[in-house]
């Protein structure tokens, strides 16, 4: 007997399609892949770590983790079946990358790239798949290069003065170049030329004309705006380098130097006396720092944040807590504010960060945005420092890398409302970490601000 098989009617197909959509919706809630919103900055020749993690926290040991640039098939690094795979790896990354597996069971899947090259700059996709479900995130790697120390040379007379030339190579991106006098004032340059050499890095030459009437002490400064670092060289042009003058002019110059020397000495002594009087007055008049017993405001805490009963500590929790979505609550950024607010005086408090992996502490204006993504910077009303994947950074725009290889265990925050300034201090050895300059914090109500993704932060007594 011959048996025939007929396809299911259209109504059954609709039901199958609906079931697949329901299953797809179910699977889509398994996890999300999180990467940094700000670009990751790396220095040429050094290593970079591209952060990527799963939320909620779960093991990725048996998942597929694929890092790629623009094409899915041509991967930067592939982890599958419990080990690294190299067949099909992009030639420029061949055996040069490493998936850091120390936090694999906690859902951390960062990629390490040593010996950073200029070609490594750009976007990276972090793709994670379990069975048929997958998610990905995109992050940007920004490469920066510090060039050579500026080389200053004196190259002859021009326009009644001396032409001084300054050169430096090996910069990326194009550096900011300045001539400065001893007081830090910028001096106009004669010209500035920039070119890209064989390694595609920038080489810059600049020149200036120095006369006897101008500053004979000057410096040439090259600055990398991304790293917020600079290299500087100084030079002094002695009198014999300038054209000789008549003897009567020399005598007159000596007389004027002596005369102005007496005048300068008199002015200097008066200034020193005035400065001494001002310093005495300042020491007497500046108010002492008030130690504040800061507590956390649960009405502002993101639903993923868990506060202790005494409202002195906060940690990131796996579960979304069902809380009222009031206007004061952060709904996207994992933030919470302190209950206290300040409009005057000088205040200080300490935060124990311990070994937390991701955190930020600082201050924010009371009207800081609570809904949606927030640009964590002074422009949005936040002044803070953060620890992010082994980098200590000031939350400027763009972020400023701070020269600390290890995060302190305790951070002291000092807010001076009168000067509009906030300072961060390592409470372990009382060394200053970072200061947002006077006038940067507005004359408004300011509150303590915290951001955490991981183990707890605790406010110290």
JSON list of C-alpha atoms in Angstrom, two decimals, residues 21 23 114 130 137 170 177 179 210 252 257 268 279 322 333 357 398 408 410 418 420 427 430 446 452:
[
{"chain": "A", "resi": 21, "resn": "UNK", "atom": "CA", "xyz": [8.17, 33.00, 18.40]},
{"chain": "A", "resi": 23, "resn": "UNK", "atom": "CA", "xyz": [10.28, 29.93, 22.36]},
{"chain": "A", "resi": 114, "resn": "UNK", "atom": "CA", "xyz": [49.37, 42.28, 23.49]},
{"chain": "A", "resi": 130, "resn": "UNK", "atom": "CA", "xyz": [24.62, 28.92, 23.97]},
{"chain": "A", "resi": 137, "resn": "UNK", "atom": "CA", "xyz": [27.78, 43.76, 21.99]},
{"chain": "A", "resi": 170, "resn": "UNK", "atom": "CA", "xyz": [56.02, 58.64, 16.76]},
{"chain": "A", "resi": 177, "resn": "UNK", "atom": "CA", "xyz": [52.13, 71.35, 19.90]},
{"chain": "A", "resi": 179, "resn": "UNK", "atom": "CA", "xyz": [55.63, 76.87, 22.68]},
{"chain": "A", "resi": 210, "resn": "UNK", "atom": "CA", "xyz": [63.34, 84.50, 19.63]},
{"chain": "A", "resi": 252, "resn": "UNK", "atom": "CA", "xyz": [72.80, 101.65, 29.10]},
{"chain": "A", "resi": 257, "resn": "UNK", "atom": "CA", "xyz": [69.27, 96.09, 34.54]},
{"chain": "A", "resi": 268, "resn": "UNK", "atom": "CA", "xyz": [59.03, 91.34, 45.17]},
{"chain": "A", "resi": 279, "resn": "UNK", "atom": "CA", "xyz": [48.25, 83.14, 53.76]},
{"chain": "A", "resi": 322, "resn": "UNK", "atom": "CA", "xyz": [10.23, 45.21, 41.98]},
{"chain": "A", "resi": 333, "resn": "UNK", "atom": "CA", "xyz": [22.54, 53.18, 35.02]},
{"chain": "A", "resi": 357, "resn": "UNK", "atom": "CA", "xyz": [35.93, 44.93, 39.83]},
{"chain": "A", "resi": 398, "resn": "UNK", "atom": "CA", "xyz": [36.69, 61.82, 27.23]},
{"chain": "A", "resi": 408, "resn": "UNK", "atom": "CA", "xyz": [43.06, 51.86, 46.69]},
{"chain": "A", "resi": 410, "resn": "UNK", "atom": "CA", "xyz": [39.44, 53.12, 50.54]},
{"chain": "A", "resi": 418, "resn": "UNK", "atom": "CA", "xyz": [32.86, 77.33, 48.50]},
{"chain": "A", "resi": 420, "resn": "UNK", "atom": "CA", "xyz": [33.39, 74.47, 43.63]},
{"chain": "A", "resi": 427, "resn": "UNK", "atom": "CA", "xyz": [42.74, 56.95, 52.36]},
{"chain": "A", "resi": 430, "resn": "UNK", "atom": "CA", "xyz": [46.76, 60.13, 52.17]},
{"chain": "A", "resi": 446, "resn": "UNK", "atom": "CA", "xyz": [25.43, 68.44, 45.52]},
{"chain": "A", "resi": 452, "resn": "UNK", "atom": "CA", "xyz": [28.61, 49.66, 41.09]}
]
